Short mmCIF file of C-alpha atoms and ligand atoms in Angstrom, two decimals:
data_model
loop_
_atom_site.label_atom_id
_atom_site.label_comp_id
_atom_site.label_asym_id
_atom_site.label_seq_id
_atom_site.Cartn_x
_atom_site.Cartn_y
_atom_site.Cartn_z
CA MET R 185 -13.87 32.09 -14.24
CA PRO R 186 -15.39 29.69 -11.65
CA GLN R 187 -17.22 27.98 -14.54
CA ILE R 188 -13.93 27.50 -16.39
CA HIS R 189 -12.37 26.00 -13.26
CA ALA R 190 -15.34 23.70 -12.75
CA LEU R 191 -15.10 22.60 -16.39
CA ARG R 192 -11.36 21.95 -16.03
CA ARG R 193 -11.93 19.98 -12.83
CA GLY R 194 -14.72 17.95 -14.45
CA LEU R 195 -12.59 17.22 -17.52
CA TYR R 196 -9.66 16.22 -15.30
CA ARG R 197 -11.85 13.73 -13.44
CA LEU R 198 -13.10 12.39 -16.76
CA LEU R 199 -9.66 11.96 -18.32
CA GLU R 200 -7.16 11.47 -15.54
CA SER R 201 -8.57 10.85 -12.09
CA HIS R 202 -7.88 7.27 -11.04
CA THR R 203 -10.53 7.34 -8.37
CA GLU R 204 -13.34 8.38 -10.70
CA ARG R 205 -15.42 5.37 -11.72
CA GLY R 206 -18.45 6.97 -13.35
CA MET R 207 -20.18 5.93 -16.59
CA ALA R 208 -18.84 8.96 -18.47
CA ARG R 209 -15.23 8.12 -17.61
CA HIS R 210 -15.82 4.52 -18.61
CA ALA R 211 -17.36 5.66 -21.92
CA VAL R 212 -14.44 8.01 -22.74
CA ASN R 213 -11.85 5.32 -21.94
CA THR R 214 -13.70 2.69 -23.98
CA PHE R 215 -13.99 5.09 -26.92
CA LEU R 216 -10.25 5.89 -26.88
CA ILE R 217 -9.29 2.21 -26.57
CA LEU R 218 -11.57 1.27 -29.48
CA LEU R 219 -10.18 4.12 -31.60
CA ILE R 220 -6.62 2.85 -31.04
CA ILE R 221 -7.49 -0.79 -31.71
CA THR R 222 -9.48 0.05 -34.87
CA ASN R 223 -6.59 2.11 -36.20
CA VAL R 224 -4.10 -0.68 -35.58
CA GLY R 225 -6.48 -3.12 -37.32
CA ALA R 226 -6.74 -0.72 -40.29
CA VAL R 227 -2.92 -0.47 -40.56
CA LEU R 228 -2.55 -4.27 -40.55
CA LEU R 229 -5.27 -4.74 -43.22
CA ASP R 230 -3.80 -1.97 -45.32
CA ASP R 231 -0.29 -3.41 -44.97
CA ALA R 232 -1.48 -6.88 -45.98
CA GLY R 233 -2.95 -5.36 -49.17
CA SER R 234 -6.46 -6.45 -48.13
CA THR R 235 -7.90 -3.02 -48.86
CA GLY R 236 -8.43 -2.00 -52.48
CA PRO R 237 -7.93 1.54 -53.86
CA GLN R 238 -11.64 2.27 -53.36
CA TRP R 239 -11.09 2.05 -49.58
CA GLN R 240 -8.17 4.47 -49.51
CA PRO R 241 -10.19 7.73 -49.13
CA LEU R 242 -12.21 6.13 -46.31
CA LEU R 243 -9.06 4.91 -44.52
CA GLN R 244 -7.39 8.29 -44.98
CA GLY R 245 -10.49 10.07 -43.59
CA PHE R 246 -10.52 7.72 -40.59
CA THR R 247 -6.83 8.40 -39.92
CA ASP R 248 -7.36 12.17 -40.16
CA ILE R 249 -10.32 12.06 -37.75
CA SER R 250 -8.33 9.88 -35.34
CA ILE R 251 -5.38 12.28 -35.41
CA ALA R 252 -7.72 15.21 -34.78
CA LEU R 253 -9.29 13.36 -31.82
CA PHE R 254 -5.92 12.39 -30.34
CA SER R 255 -4.71 15.98 -30.78
CA ALA R 256 -7.80 17.25 -28.94
CA GLU R 257 -7.18 14.64 -26.23
CA TYR R 258 -3.56 15.82 -25.89
CA LEU R 259 -4.56 19.48 -25.59
CA CYS R 260 -7.25 18.61 -23.02
CA ARG R 261 -4.79 16.62 -20.92
CA LEU R 262 -2.33 19.50 -21.13
CA TRP R 263 -5.02 21.93 -19.98
CA VAL R 264 -6.37 19.87 -17.07
CA VAL R 265 -3.08 18.54 -15.66
CA VAL R 266 -2.91 21.49 -13.23
CA GLU R 267 -5.82 19.84 -11.37
CA ASN R 268 -3.57 16.91 -10.44
CA GLU R 269 -2.96 16.92 -6.68
CA LYS R 270 0.76 16.39 -7.27
CA PHE R 271 1.05 19.65 -9.22
CA ARG R 272 -1.42 21.82 -7.36
CA ASP R 273 1.25 23.87 -5.60
CA MET R 274 3.21 24.47 -8.82
CA PRO R 275 2.78 27.27 -11.33
CA PRO R 276 0.54 25.94 -14.18
CA ALA R 277 3.34 26.22 -16.77
CA ARG R 278 5.58 23.92 -14.69
CA ALA R 279 2.78 21.42 -14.14
CA ARG R 280 2.20 21.34 -17.92
CA LEU R 281 5.92 20.84 -18.57
CA HIS R 282 5.78 17.89 -16.18
CA TYR R 283 3.03 16.32 -18.29
CA ILE R 284 4.86 17.02 -21.56
CA ALA R 285 8.04 15.36 -20.23
CA SER R 286 6.27 12.41 -18.53
CA PRO R 287 6.37 9.00 -20.29
CA ALA R 288 2.59 9.16 -20.94
CA GLY R 289 2.86 12.76 -22.23
CA LEU R 290 5.74 11.86 -24.55
CA ILE R 291 3.80 8.89 -25.95
CA ASP R 292 0.75 11.11 -26.51
CA LEU R 293 2.86 13.75 -28.27
CA LEU R 294 4.90 11.35 -30.40
CA ALA R 295 1.67 9.63 -31.46
CA ILE R 296 0.45 12.78 -33.23
CA LEU R 297 3.50 14.92 -33.99
CA PRO R 298 4.82 13.06 -37.08
CA PHE R 299 1.43 13.41 -38.78
CA TYR R 300 1.72 17.20 -38.73
CA PHE R 301 4.92 16.88 -40.79
CA ARG R 302 3.51 14.35 -43.22
CA ALA R 303 4.50 16.47 -46.23
CA SER R 304 8.18 15.86 -45.52
CA LEU R 305 7.93 12.20 -44.37
CA ASP R 306 7.74 8.90 -46.26
CA LEU R 307 4.07 7.88 -46.27
CA ARG R 308 4.89 4.16 -45.86
CA TYR R 309 6.66 4.81 -42.55
CA LEU R 310 3.98 7.24 -41.48
CA ARG R 311 1.38 4.51 -41.92
CA LEU R 312 3.39 2.10 -39.78
CA LEU R 313 3.89 4.80 -37.16
CA ARG R 314 0.23 4.34 -36.29
CA LEU R 315 1.21 1.01 -34.69
CA PHE R 316 2.96 3.20 -32.12
CA TRP R 317 -0.52 4.23 -30.95
CA LEU R 318 -0.71 0.87 -29.18
CA LEU R 319 1.60 2.37 -26.55
CA LYS R 320 -1.20 4.75 -25.64
CA LEU R 321 -3.06 1.73 -24.26
CA THR R 322 -0.63 1.55 -21.32
CA ARG R 323 -2.54 4.43 -19.75
CA PHE R 324 -5.66 2.27 -19.53
CA SER R 325 -3.96 -0.85 -18.18
CA PRO R 326 -3.25 -0.96 -14.43
CA ALA R 327 -1.14 -4.07 -15.06
CA MET R 328 1.15 -2.16 -17.47
CA GLN R 329 1.39 0.68 -14.96
CA SER R 330 2.36 -1.79 -12.25
CA LEU R 331 5.02 -3.21 -14.57
CA ALA R 332 6.41 0.27 -15.29
CA ALA R 333 6.37 1.11 -11.57
CA ALA R 334 8.15 -2.18 -10.78
CA LEU R 335 10.80 -1.45 -13.44
CA TYR R 336 11.35 1.99 -11.96
CA GLU R 337 11.50 0.78 -8.38
CA GLU R 338 13.96 -1.99 -9.19
CA ARG R 339 16.09 0.09 -11.55
CA ARG R 340 19.19 -0.23 -9.36
CA SER R 341 18.94 -4.02 -8.95
CA LEU R 342 18.23 -4.39 -12.68
CA LEU R 343 21.22 -2.21 -13.50
CA GLY R 344 23.30 -4.52 -11.26
CA ALA R 345 21.98 -7.56 -13.17
CA LEU R 346 22.82 -5.82 -16.46
CA LEU R 347 26.39 -5.16 -15.29
CA ILE R 348 26.78 -8.83 -14.35
CA ALA R 349 25.51 -9.76 -17.83
CA ILE R 350 28.01 -7.41 -19.50
CA VAL R 351 30.92 -8.80 -17.45
CA LEU R 352 29.86 -12.38 -18.31
CA LEU R 353 29.53 -11.46 -21.98
CA MET R 354 32.95 -9.84 -22.20
CA THR R 355 34.67 -12.61 -20.22
CA SER R 356 33.13 -15.45 -22.22
CA ALA R 357 33.82 -13.68 -25.55
CA THR R 358 37.47 -13.16 -24.57
CA ILE R 359 37.99 -16.75 -23.36
CA MET R 360 36.31 -18.18 -26.48
CA HIS R 361 38.43 -15.92 -28.68
CA VAL R 362 41.59 -17.35 -27.04
CA LEU R 363 40.36 -20.97 -27.36
CA GLU R 364 39.07 -20.82 -30.94
CA ARG R 365 40.96 -18.08 -32.79
CA ASP R 366 43.44 -20.50 -34.41
CA ALA R 367 40.82 -23.09 -35.40
CA GLN R 368 38.30 -20.52 -36.75
CA PRO R 369 39.93 -17.13 -37.38
CA ALA R 370 36.96 -15.99 -39.49
CA VAL R 371 34.45 -16.47 -36.63
CA PHE R 372 36.49 -15.99 -33.44
CA GLY R 373 39.43 -13.96 -34.83
CA THR R 374 38.72 -10.92 -32.64
CA ILE R 375 36.99 -10.41 -29.27
CA LEU R 376 34.36 -8.33 -31.07
CA GLN R 377 33.60 -11.23 -33.46
CA SER R 378 33.40 -13.68 -30.52
CA MET R 379 30.88 -11.42 -28.83
CA TRP R 380 28.22 -12.45 -31.36
CA TRP R 381 28.72 -16.07 -30.28
CA ALA R 382 28.68 -15.03 -26.59
CA VAL R 383 25.38 -13.09 -26.93
CA VAL R 384 23.68 -15.93 -28.81
CA THR R 385 24.92 -18.54 -26.32
CA LEU R 386 24.33 -16.65 -23.06
CA THR R 387 20.80 -15.75 -24.13
CA THR R 388 20.31 -19.48 -24.87
CA VAL R 389 19.15 -18.64 -28.42
CA GLY R 390 21.88 -20.61 -30.24
CA TYR R 391 21.44 -19.80 -33.96
CA GLY R 392 24.20 -22.27 -34.77
CA ASP R 393 26.04 -19.97 -37.20
CA ALA R 394 29.07 -19.71 -34.86
CA VAL R 395 29.98 -22.90 -32.96
CA PRO R 396 33.19 -23.98 -31.20
CA HIS R 397 35.23 -26.71 -32.93
CA THR R 398 37.95 -27.44 -30.36
CA VAL R 399 37.32 -29.71 -27.36
CA LEU R 400 38.14 -26.95 -24.89
CA GLY R 401 35.94 -24.53 -26.84
CA LYS R 402 33.00 -26.98 -26.70
CA MET R 403 33.46 -27.54 -22.96
CA PHE R 404 33.57 -23.82 -22.32
CA GLY R 405 30.53 -23.33 -24.61
CA GLY R 406 28.55 -25.71 -22.36
CA VAL R 407 29.55 -23.77 -19.25
CA CYS R 408 28.44 -20.50 -20.93
CA ALA R 409 25.05 -21.98 -21.87
CA LEU R 410 24.47 -22.90 -18.20
CA LEU R 411 25.68 -19.49 -17.02
CA GLY R 412 23.18 -17.93 -19.44
CA LEU R 413 20.31 -19.60 -17.56
CA PHE R 414 21.44 -18.09 -14.26
CA MET R 415 22.02 -14.71 -15.90
CA PHE R 416 18.33 -14.54 -16.83
CA ALA R 417 17.07 -16.04 -13.59
CA LEU R 418 18.33 -13.01 -11.65
CA PRO R 419 16.42 -10.16 -13.41
CA THR R 420 13.37 -12.45 -13.80
CA ALA R 421 13.29 -13.02 -10.04
CA ILE R 422 13.77 -9.30 -9.33
CA MET R 423 10.93 -8.32 -11.66
CA THR R 424 8.55 -11.05 -10.47
CA ARG R 425 8.92 -9.99 -6.85
CA ALA R 426 8.58 -6.29 -7.71
CA VAL R 427 5.46 -6.76 -9.86
CA VAL R 428 3.75 -8.92 -7.22
CA GLU R 429 4.58 -6.27 -4.62
CA GLN R 430 3.12 -3.52 -6.85
CA LEU R 431 -0.06 -5.48 -7.52
CA LYS R 432 -0.50 -6.23 -3.82
CA ARG R 433 -0.10 -2.56 -3.01
CA ARG R 434 -2.48 -1.30 -5.67
CA ASP R 435 -5.19 -3.89 -5.75
CA PHE R 436 -5.58 -4.88 -2.15
CA VAL R 437 -9.04 -6.21 -1.59
CA VAL R 438 -11.22 -5.05 1.26
CA ASN R 439 -12.13 -8.10 3.29
CA ALA R 440 -13.47 -8.76 6.76
CA GLN R 441 -9.98 -9.40 8.15
CA LEU R 442 -8.73 -5.97 7.01
CA VAL R 443 -11.80 -4.23 8.37
CA SER R 444 -11.46 -5.97 11.74
CA HIS R 445 -8.05 -4.27 12.09
CA VAL R 446 -9.72 -0.85 12.11
CA PRO R 447 -10.13 -0.02 15.84
CA LEU R 448 -13.54 1.62 15.26
CA PHE R 449 -14.96 -1.67 13.93
CA ALA R 450 -12.86 -4.18 15.89
CA SER R 451 -15.43 -4.88 18.61
CA LEU R 452 -18.26 -5.65 16.15
CA GLY R 453 -19.35 -9.20 15.35
CA ILE R 454 -18.18 -10.89 12.15
CA MET R 455 -21.54 -10.45 10.33
CA ARG R 456 -21.48 -6.70 10.95
CA ILE R 457 -17.86 -6.46 9.86
CA ILE R 458 -18.69 -8.28 6.61
CA GLU R 459 -21.55 -5.82 6.03
CA ILE R 460 -19.26 -2.83 6.66
CA ALA R 461 -16.57 -4.31 4.34
CA THR R 462 -19.00 -3.96 1.43
CA MET R 463 -19.24 -0.19 2.11
CA LEU R 464 -15.48 0.45 2.17
CA LYS R 465 -13.31 1.04 -0.88
CA PRO R 466 -9.54 0.45 -0.96
CA ARG R 467 -7.12 3.18 -1.96
CA HIS R 468 -3.34 3.17 -2.20
CA VAL R 469 -1.55 6.54 -2.17
CA PRO R 470 2.16 7.28 -2.65
CA PRO R 471 4.24 9.54 -0.36
CA LEU R 472 3.52 13.30 -0.68
CA TYR R 473 0.07 12.63 -2.14
CA THR R 474 -2.54 15.08 -0.85
CA VAL R 475 -5.58 13.04 0.14
CA VAL R 476 -7.82 15.90 1.29
CA ARG R 477 -7.26 19.58 0.71
CA LYS R 478 -8.39 22.38 3.04
CA GLY R 479 -11.50 24.09 1.66
CA ASP R 480 -12.54 21.23 -0.66
CA PRO R 481 -16.04 19.84 -0.21
CA ALA R 482 -16.16 16.74 2.04
CA ASP R 483 -17.63 13.63 0.43
CA CYS R 484 -16.00 10.77 2.36
CA MET R 485 -13.88 9.81 5.36
CA TYR R 486 -10.77 7.64 5.55
CA PHE R 487 -9.36 4.88 7.76
CA ILE R 488 -5.60 4.23 7.78
CA LEU R 489 -4.61 0.60 7.23
CA SER R 490 -0.91 1.18 6.76
CA GLY R 491 1.49 4.11 6.48
CA GLU R 492 1.44 7.60 7.95
CA LEU R 493 -0.16 10.91 7.00
CA GLU R 494 0.25 14.48 8.14
CA VAL R 495 -2.51 16.96 8.93
CA GLN R 496 -1.16 20.38 7.94
CA LEU R 497 -1.94 22.44 11.05
CA GLN R 498 -0.34 25.50 12.61
CA PRO R 499 1.97 25.79 14.41
CA ARG R 500 2.85 22.11 13.98
CA PRO R 501 1.54 19.42 11.66
CA VAL R 502 -0.10 16.41 13.28
CA ARG R 503 0.78 12.81 12.36
CA LEU R 504 -1.95 10.24 11.79
CA ARG R 505 -1.03 6.58 11.99
CA VAL R 506 -2.39 3.06 11.45
CA GLY R 507 -5.85 2.75 12.99
CA ASP R 508 -6.57 6.51 12.94
CA PHE R 509 -9.32 7.99 10.81
CA PHE R 510 -9.72 11.41 9.25
CA GLY R 511 -12.12 13.38 7.10
CA GLU R 512 -14.90 12.86 9.68
CA MET R 513 -15.28 16.58 10.54
CA GLY R 514 -16.44 17.60 7.08
CA LEU R 515 -19.05 14.83 7.06
CA LEU R 516 -20.33 15.53 10.58
CA ASP R 517 -20.59 19.30 10.02
CA GLY R 518 -21.48 19.26 6.30
CA ALA R 519 -18.60 21.74 5.99
CA PRO R 520 -15.53 21.98 3.74
CA ARG R 521 -12.34 20.21 4.80
CA ASN R 522 -10.77 22.12 7.70
CA ALA R 523 -7.19 21.00 6.95
CA THR R 524 -5.02 19.47 4.25
CA VAL R 525 -3.96 15.86 4.86
CA THR R 526 -0.92 14.51 2.97
CA ALA R 527 0.62 11.04 2.89
CA VAL R 528 4.10 10.84 4.42
CA THR R 529 4.75 7.24 3.39
CA ASP R 530 3.19 4.71 1.05
CA THR R 531 -0.27 4.46 2.53
CA GLN R 532 -3.25 2.13 2.32
CA LEU R 533 -6.61 3.65 3.14
CA LEU R 534 -10.20 2.54 3.38
CA ILE R 535 -12.71 5.05 2.07
CA LEU R 536 -16.21 5.42 3.49
CA GLU R 537 -18.43 7.55 1.27
CA GLU R 538 -20.79 10.16 2.67
CA LYS R 539 -24.04 8.24 2.16
CA ASP R 540 -22.58 5.09 3.76
CA PHE R 541 -21.14 7.19 6.60
CA HIS R 542 -24.62 8.49 7.46
CA LYS R 543 -26.10 5.00 7.09
CA LEU R 544 -23.44 3.64 9.45
CA ILE R 545 -23.77 6.23 12.20
CA ARG R 546 -27.56 5.88 12.08
CA ALA R 547 -27.26 2.11 12.48
CA TYR R 548 -24.53 2.25 15.16
CA PRO R 549 -25.11 5.18 17.56
CA GLU R 550 -22.09 4.12 19.67
CA MET R 551 -19.91 4.57 16.57
CA ARG R 552 -21.33 8.04 16.07
CA THR R 553 -20.46 8.92 19.66
CA THR R 554 -16.87 7.73 19.23
CA ILE R 555 -16.38 9.67 15.98
CA GLU R 556 -17.96 12.80 17.45
CA THR R 557 -15.77 12.56 20.55
CA VAL R 558 -12.62 12.32 18.41
CA ALA R 559 -13.77 15.22 16.20
CA ALA R 560 -14.56 17.37 19.25
CA ALA R 561 -11.14 16.65 20.75
CA ARG R 562 -9.48 17.58 17.45
CA ARG R 563 -11.52 20.78 17.19
CA SER R 564 -10.73 21.94 20.72
CA VAL R 565 -7.00 21.29 20.46
CA PRO R 566 -6.15 22.00 16.81
CA ASP R 567 -2.66 20.50 16.98
CA MET R 568 -3.32 17.58 19.26
CA PRO R 569 -1.93 14.21 18.10
CA GLY R 570 -4.12 12.02 15.88
CA VAL R 571 -6.59 10.30 18.18
CA SER R 572 -7.09 6.65 17.47
CA ALA R 573 -10.62 5.40 17.80
CA ALA R 574 -9.41 2.30 19.65
P1 LIG S 102 -12.07 17.19 7.62
O1 LIG S 102 -12.27 18.59 8.06
O2 LIG S 102 -13.19 16.52 6.92
O3 LIG S 102 -10.77 17.13 6.68
C1 LIG S 102 -9.51 17.39 7.27
C2 LIG S 102 -9.32 16.41 8.40
O4 LIG S 102 -8.13 16.57 9.17
C3 LIG S 102 -10.40 16.61 9.43
O5 LIG S 102 -11.65 16.29 8.87
C4 LIG S 102 -9.89 15.73 10.53
O6 LIG S 102 -10.17 14.39 10.30
C5 LIG S 102 -8.38 15.95 10.41
N1 LIG S 102 -7.97 16.89 11.50
C6 LIG S 102 -8.28 18.19 11.64
N2 LIG S 102 -7.73 18.69 12.77
C7 LIG S 102 -7.07 17.69 13.37
C8 LIG S 102 -6.28 17.55 14.56
N3 LIG S 102 -6.10 18.57 15.42
N4 LIG S 102 -5.74 16.34 14.84
C9 LIG S 102 -5.92 15.29 14.02
N5 LIG S 102 -6.63 15.36 12.88
C10 LIG S 102 -7.21 16.53 12.55
#
């Protein structure tokens, strides 16, 4: 059983872990991306009639192999999802249901499912369905993930903008219907008919198939065209701000200024801070994310740049705040994590890996003393407040 768990953990890191940056993970991702792109290319060539009948068996074989590989990928993801920190406290069946119902899980499933019912489906549509595989690429694009996160975070504001658009649409269709119904009963005879004009005008598309003829209708048409510009400016502004915010949160860059805000490093000279900045990696974690889990092997320590975390201790949890560090005990003792630490808010961390930790405390004995003092204080009073290394 331990081997099975180790295999599952390894496979999870290979397929899903966002912190894993190894060659193997890179190779798997590249392979999957190439498989998707090649398939889409094959569909487009096939659709354009560029492939003769002699190529059909080869194309069919390629599709079958791709479907088999994507099916294997789906089953693997379903198996390893229980390793995700978010689901660790859930029964495995519930964790797997979460994956099945997640947007990424649904895309993965819908990408393969129709091909298992190919006998009862029209082959022409089935072929085009492979274009849907492009959606699988979202998993590999942090930018697309930021866009999805921004959409989700701003869903209420966007819904508000949509309501404004609907009100504008209905009002302008009704007014135009009143102004033009006598002059053009065939085009503006009902509010429903006028709505086509309103959509085309407010979206500033203007096909020109429905145009006002009366003077009042033309004047009102101009006002609607201008209102259309403002109608789009609102959701565009909401999304721009939200995406920039997401990107800032995810891809913050470790620089000397950030490092100088960590109390442990603050008194060092700029050259030393620049050197230390090269050792630290940025990490953004959402609320409720478990950063370290009691009993896991210790391979790094963390510095808190923003947000708050909780060390799960009895009888009371302990809060860690900006400037605090954690994960030092495991590295000092070479022991497993002695507590679970979970993010309470959106949190930005700096990660110092084990080898760099040892390099650092060898080079700066005073830093070692500070970290050891904090660790000793934490050990002697298990539920004492997070001690800042200021
Ligand atoms: P480590 O054992 O590597 O992983 C869990 C971390 O929780 C531990 O290092 C400390 O950094 C932190 N920790 C443990 N006990 C306390 C405590 N009493 N107060 C604050 N932090 C603690």
